[in-house]
CSV table of C-alpha atoms in Angstrom, one decimal:
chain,number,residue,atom,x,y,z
A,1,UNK,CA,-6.6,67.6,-1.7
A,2,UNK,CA,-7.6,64.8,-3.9
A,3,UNK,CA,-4.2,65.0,-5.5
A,4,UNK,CA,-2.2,64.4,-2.2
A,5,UNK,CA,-4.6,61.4,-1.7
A,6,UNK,CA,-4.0,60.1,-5.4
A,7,UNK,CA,0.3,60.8,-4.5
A,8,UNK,CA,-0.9,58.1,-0.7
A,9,UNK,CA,-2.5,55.6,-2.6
A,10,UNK,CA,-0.5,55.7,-5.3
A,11,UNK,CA,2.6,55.7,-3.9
A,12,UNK,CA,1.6,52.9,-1.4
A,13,UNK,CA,0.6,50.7,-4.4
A,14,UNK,CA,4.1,51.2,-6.3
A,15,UNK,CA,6.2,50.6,-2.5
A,16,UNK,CA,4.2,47.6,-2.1
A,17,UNK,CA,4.5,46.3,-5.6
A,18,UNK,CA,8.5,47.3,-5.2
A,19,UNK,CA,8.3,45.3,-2.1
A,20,UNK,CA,6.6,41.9,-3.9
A,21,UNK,CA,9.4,42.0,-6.5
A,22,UNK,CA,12.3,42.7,-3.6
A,23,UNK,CA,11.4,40.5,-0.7
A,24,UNK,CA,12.9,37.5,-0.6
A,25,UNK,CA,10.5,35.7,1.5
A,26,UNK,CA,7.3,34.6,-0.3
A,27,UNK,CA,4.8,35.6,2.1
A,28,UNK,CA,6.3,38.9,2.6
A,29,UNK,CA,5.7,39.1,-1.2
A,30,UNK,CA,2.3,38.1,-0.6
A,31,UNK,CA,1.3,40.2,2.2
A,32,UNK,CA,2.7,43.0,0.1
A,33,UNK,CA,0.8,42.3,-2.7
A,34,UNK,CA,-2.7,42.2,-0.9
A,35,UNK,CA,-1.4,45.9,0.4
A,36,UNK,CA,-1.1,47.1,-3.0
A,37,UNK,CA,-4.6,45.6,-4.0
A,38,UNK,CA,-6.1,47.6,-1.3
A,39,UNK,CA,-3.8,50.8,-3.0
A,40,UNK,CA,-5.5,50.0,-6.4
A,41,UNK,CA,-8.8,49.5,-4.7
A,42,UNK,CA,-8.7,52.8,-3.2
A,43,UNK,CA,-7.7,54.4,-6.5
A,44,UNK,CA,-10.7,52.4,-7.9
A,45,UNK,CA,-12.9,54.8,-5.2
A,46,UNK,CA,-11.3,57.8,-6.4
A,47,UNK,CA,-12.5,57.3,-9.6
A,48,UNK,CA,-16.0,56.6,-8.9
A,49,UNK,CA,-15.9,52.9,-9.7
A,50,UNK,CA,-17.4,51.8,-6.6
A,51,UNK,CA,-18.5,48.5,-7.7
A,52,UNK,CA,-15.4,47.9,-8.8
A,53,UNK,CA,-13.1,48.8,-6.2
A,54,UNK,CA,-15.6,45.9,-3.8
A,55,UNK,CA,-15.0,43.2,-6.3
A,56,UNK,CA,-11.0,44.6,-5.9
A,57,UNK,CA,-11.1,43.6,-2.3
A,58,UNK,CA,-13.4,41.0,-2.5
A,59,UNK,CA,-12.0,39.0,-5.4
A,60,UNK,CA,-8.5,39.9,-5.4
A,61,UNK,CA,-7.5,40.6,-1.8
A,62,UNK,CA,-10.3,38.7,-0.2
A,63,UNK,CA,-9.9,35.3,-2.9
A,64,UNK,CA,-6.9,35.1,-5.2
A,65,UNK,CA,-4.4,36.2,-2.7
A,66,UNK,CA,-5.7,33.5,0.3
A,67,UNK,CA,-5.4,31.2,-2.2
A,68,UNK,CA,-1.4,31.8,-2.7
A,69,UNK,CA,-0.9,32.4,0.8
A,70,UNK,CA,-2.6,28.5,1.3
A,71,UNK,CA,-0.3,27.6,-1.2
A,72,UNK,CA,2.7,29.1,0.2
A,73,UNK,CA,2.2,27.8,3.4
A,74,UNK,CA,1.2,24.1,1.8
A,75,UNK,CA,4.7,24.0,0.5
A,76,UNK,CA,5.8,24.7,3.2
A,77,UNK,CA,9.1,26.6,1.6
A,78,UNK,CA,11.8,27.1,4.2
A,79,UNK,CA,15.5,27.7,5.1
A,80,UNK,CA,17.4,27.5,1.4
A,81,UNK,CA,14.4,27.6,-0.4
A,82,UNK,CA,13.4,30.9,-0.2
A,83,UNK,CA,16.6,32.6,-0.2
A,84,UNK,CA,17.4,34.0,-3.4
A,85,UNK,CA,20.7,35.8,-3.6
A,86,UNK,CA,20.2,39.5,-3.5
A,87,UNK,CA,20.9,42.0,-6.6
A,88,UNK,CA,24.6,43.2,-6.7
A,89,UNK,CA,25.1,47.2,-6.2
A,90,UNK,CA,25.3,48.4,-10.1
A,91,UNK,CA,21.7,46.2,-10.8
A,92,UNK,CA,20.2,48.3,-8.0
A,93,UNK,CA,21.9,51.7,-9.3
A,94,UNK,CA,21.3,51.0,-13.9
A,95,UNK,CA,17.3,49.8,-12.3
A,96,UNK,CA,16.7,53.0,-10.4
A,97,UNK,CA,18.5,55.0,-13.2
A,98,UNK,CA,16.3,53.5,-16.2
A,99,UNK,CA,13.1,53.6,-13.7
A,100,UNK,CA,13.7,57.2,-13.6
A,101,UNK,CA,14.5,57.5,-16.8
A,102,UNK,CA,11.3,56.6,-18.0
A,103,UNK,CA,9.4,58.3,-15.7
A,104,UNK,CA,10.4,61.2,-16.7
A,105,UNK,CA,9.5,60.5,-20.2
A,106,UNK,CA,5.7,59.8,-19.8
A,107,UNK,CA,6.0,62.6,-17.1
A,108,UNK,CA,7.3,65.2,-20.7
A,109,UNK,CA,4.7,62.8,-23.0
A,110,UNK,CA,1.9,64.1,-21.0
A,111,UNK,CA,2.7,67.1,-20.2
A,112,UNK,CA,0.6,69.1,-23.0
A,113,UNK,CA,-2.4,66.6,-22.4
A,114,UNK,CA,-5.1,67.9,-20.0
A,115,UNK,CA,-6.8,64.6,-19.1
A,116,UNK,CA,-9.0,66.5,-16.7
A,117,UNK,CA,-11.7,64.2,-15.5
A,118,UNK,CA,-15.9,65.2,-16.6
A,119,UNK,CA,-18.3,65.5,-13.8
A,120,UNK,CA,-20.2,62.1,-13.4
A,121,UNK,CA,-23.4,61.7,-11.7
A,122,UNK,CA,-23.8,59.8,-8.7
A,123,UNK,CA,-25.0,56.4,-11.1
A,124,UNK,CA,-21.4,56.5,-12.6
A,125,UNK,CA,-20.1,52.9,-11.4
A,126,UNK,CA,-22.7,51.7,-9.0
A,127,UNK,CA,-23.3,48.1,-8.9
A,128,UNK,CA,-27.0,48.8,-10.9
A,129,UNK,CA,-25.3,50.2,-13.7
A,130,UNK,CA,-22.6,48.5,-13.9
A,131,UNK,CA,-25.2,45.5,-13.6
A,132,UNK,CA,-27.0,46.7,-16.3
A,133,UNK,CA,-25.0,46.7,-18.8
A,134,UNK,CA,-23.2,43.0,-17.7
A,135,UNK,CA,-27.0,41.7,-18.1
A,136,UNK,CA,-27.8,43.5,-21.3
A,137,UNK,CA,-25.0,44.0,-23.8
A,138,UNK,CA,-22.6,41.9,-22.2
A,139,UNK,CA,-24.9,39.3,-21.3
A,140,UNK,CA,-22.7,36.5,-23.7
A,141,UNK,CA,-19.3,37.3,-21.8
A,142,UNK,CA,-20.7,36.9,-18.6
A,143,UNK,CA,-22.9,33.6,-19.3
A,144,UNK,CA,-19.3,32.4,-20.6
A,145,UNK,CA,-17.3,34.0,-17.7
A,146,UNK,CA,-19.2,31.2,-15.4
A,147,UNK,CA,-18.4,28.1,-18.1
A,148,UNK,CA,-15.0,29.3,-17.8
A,149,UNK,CA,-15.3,29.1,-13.7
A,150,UNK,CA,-16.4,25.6,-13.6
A,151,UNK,CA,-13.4,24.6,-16.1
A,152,UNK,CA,-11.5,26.4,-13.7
A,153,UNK,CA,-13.0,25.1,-10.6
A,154,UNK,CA,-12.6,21.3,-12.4
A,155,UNK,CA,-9.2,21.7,-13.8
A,156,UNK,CA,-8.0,22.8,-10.6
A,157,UNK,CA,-9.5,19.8,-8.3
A,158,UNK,CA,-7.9,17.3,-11.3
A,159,UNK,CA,-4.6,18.8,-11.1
A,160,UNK,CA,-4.3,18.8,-7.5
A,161,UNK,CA,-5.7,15.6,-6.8
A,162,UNK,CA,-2.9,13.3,-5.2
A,163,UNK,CA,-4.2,10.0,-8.0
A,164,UNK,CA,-6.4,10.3,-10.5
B,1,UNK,CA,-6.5,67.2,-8.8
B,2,UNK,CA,-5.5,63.8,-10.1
B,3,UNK,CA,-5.9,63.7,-14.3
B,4,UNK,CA,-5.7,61.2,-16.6
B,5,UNK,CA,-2.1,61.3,-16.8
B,6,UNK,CA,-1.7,60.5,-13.4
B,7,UNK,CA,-3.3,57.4,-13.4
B,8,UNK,CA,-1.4,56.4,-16.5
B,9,UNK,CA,1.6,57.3,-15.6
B,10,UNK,CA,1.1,54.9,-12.4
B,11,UNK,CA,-0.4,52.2,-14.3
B,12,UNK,CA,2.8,52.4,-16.6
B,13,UNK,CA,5.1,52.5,-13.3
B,14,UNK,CA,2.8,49.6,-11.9
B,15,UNK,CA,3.3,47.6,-15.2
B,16,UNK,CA,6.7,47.8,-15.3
B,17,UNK,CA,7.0,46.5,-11.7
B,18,UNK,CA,5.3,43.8,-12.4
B,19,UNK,CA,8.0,42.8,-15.8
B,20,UNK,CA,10.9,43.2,-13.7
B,21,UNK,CA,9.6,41.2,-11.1
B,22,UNK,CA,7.8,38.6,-14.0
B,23,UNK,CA,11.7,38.4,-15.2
B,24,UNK,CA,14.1,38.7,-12.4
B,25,UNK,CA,12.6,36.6,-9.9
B,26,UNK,CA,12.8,32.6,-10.0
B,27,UNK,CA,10.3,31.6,-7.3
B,28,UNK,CA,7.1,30.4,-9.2
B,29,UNK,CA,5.2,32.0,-7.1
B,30,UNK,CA,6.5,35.3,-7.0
B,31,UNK,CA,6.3,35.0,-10.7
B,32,UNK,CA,2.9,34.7,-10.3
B,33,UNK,CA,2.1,37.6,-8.3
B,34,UNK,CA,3.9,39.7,-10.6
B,35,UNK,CA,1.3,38.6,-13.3
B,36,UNK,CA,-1.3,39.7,-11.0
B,37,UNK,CA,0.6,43.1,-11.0
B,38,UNK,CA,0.3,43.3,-14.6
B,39,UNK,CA,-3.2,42.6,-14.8
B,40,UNK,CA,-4.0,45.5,-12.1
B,41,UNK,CA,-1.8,47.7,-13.9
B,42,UNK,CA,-4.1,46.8,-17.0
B,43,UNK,CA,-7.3,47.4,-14.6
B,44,UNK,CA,-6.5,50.9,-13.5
B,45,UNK,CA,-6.0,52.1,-17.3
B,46,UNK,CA,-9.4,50.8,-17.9
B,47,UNK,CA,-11.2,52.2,-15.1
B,48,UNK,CA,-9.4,55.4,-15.5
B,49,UNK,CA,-10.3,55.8,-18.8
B,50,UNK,CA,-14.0,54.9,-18.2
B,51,UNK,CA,-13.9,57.6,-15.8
B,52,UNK,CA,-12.6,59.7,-18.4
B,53,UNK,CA,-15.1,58.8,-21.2
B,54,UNK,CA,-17.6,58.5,-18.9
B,55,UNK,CA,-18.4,54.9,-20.5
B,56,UNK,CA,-19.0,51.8,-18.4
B,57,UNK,CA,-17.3,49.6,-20.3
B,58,UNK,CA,-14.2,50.1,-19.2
B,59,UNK,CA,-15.7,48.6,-15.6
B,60,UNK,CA,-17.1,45.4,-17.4
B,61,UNK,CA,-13.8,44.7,-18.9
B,62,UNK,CA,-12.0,45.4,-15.6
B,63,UNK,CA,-14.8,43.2,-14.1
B,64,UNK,CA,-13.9,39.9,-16.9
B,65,UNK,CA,-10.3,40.5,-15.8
B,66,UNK,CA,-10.6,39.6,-12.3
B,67,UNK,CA,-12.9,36.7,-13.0
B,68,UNK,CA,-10.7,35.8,-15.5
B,69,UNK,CA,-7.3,36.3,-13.0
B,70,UNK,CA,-9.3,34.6,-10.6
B,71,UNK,CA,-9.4,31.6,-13.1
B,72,UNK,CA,-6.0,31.5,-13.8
B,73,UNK,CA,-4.6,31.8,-10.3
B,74,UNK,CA,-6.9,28.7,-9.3
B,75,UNK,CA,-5.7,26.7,-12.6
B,76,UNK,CA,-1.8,27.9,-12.0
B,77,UNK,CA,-1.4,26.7,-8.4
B,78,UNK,CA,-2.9,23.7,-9.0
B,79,UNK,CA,-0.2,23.5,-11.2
B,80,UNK,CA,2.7,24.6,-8.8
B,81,UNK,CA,1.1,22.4,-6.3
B,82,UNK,CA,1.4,19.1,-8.9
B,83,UNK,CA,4.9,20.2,-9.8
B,84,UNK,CA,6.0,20.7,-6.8
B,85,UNK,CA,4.7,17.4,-5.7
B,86,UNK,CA,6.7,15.7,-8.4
B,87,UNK,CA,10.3,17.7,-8.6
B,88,UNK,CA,10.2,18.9,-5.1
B,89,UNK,CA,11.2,22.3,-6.1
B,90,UNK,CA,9.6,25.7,-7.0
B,91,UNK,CA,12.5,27.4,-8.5
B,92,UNK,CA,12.1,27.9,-12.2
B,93,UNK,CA,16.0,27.4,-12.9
B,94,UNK,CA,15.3,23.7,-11.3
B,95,UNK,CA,12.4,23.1,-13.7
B,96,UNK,CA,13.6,22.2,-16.8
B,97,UNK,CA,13.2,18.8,-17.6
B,98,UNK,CA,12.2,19.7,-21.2
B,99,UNK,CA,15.5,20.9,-22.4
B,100,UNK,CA,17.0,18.9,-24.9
């Protein structure tokens, strides 16, 4: 049961990530992309990184990808500029060939290694303990995480600004 | 029930994705969301092996990667948007005013 679920969201995250690569329009791309942060979201969930799979949707989905969507849509790229010629036939064939290829690898790598998953308690990647430990041991990281914000936040204003 | 191998395996699969689209495709944009398909791949081998360990950390690491993503996305469309305004193209084969 929890395996067909892994095989939905997992397989929607790889389509959709096949489809930001293949699509030549950028907001299909886009939209595809924010699909496949829901998969990964979802696979966050399964793993009992609940905090986690929030700041997923909330950061990535919810944020980063608006932003390129705006972006998109404030270039306004049309007509000529976002075609890009297609692949010719024996790129699509050797790509699907090597893809399986090395699937099939990691699939014989692991295959003596039983990665089977311990039982965690219902505090296993709840926002308090996951807070915890950002406030505690990680307390520097973080504190520098928000300098590195308003750099952000300033260097992006700057670079966008029409004149200085 | 999914083990630790599935969840690398995908990451792996994810990962690669995210190369071939990071080399193949000449929109700057689509270059950029391929990045962001590398960093998630990177996420889900963290959290899967702080499942697996039953250690946290791998969460506060996936946790500095968004916020640091989140950075960079902000910081490298500014910069699309301020070349774009200038050349008037977002294809990287256009781009290359530096050479020679």
């Amino acid at each position: 049961m929890e395996l067909t679920v892994f095989y939905i969201f997992g397989g929607l995250a790889v389509a959709t990530a096949l489809g930001v690569v293949a699509f030549k329009n950028p907001i299909s791309s886009a939209f595809s992309l924010v699909v496949s942060f829901f998969a990964v979201s979802a696979l966050y969930a399964m793993l009992s990184a609940h905090f986690l799979a929030v700041i997923q949707i909330l950061v990535y989905a919810g944020a980063i990808m608006v932003l390129f969507i705006f972006v998109i849509m404030l270039l306004n790229l049309q007509g000529e500029e976002l075609e890009e010629k297609g692949f010719p036939a024996y790129f699509k064939v050797a790509a699907a060939l090597f893809l399986a290829v090395f699937l099939g690898g990691l699939i014989f790598v692991f295959k003596n290694f039983q990665g089977i998953f311990p039982k965690a308690n219902e505090t296993f990647g709840t926002v308090k303990s996951v807070g915890a430990l950002l406030f505690t041991r990680y307390f520097v990281p973080f504190e520098l995480t928000s300098v590195l914000l308003l750099v952000a936040i300033v260097g992006g204003v700057v670079l966008a600004k029409r004149e200085l | 029930m999914a083990t630790l191998q599935h969840y690398l395996v995908l990451s792996a699969l994810l990962f690669t994705i995210g190369i071939a689209g990071l080399v193949i495709r000449r929109n700057v944009l689509i270059i950029f969301m391929s990045v962001e398909l590398l960093l998630n791949a990177a996420n889900l081998v963290f959290v899967a092996f702080a499942r697996y360990r039953l250690n946290l950390d791998g969460h506060v690491a996936a946790f500095f990667v968004i916020a640091v993503a989140a950075a960079e996305a902000a910081i490298g469309l500014a910069i699309v948007i301020a070349v774009f305004r200038n050349r008037g193209t977002v294809k990287v084969d256009e781009l290359d005013w530096m050479k020679n």
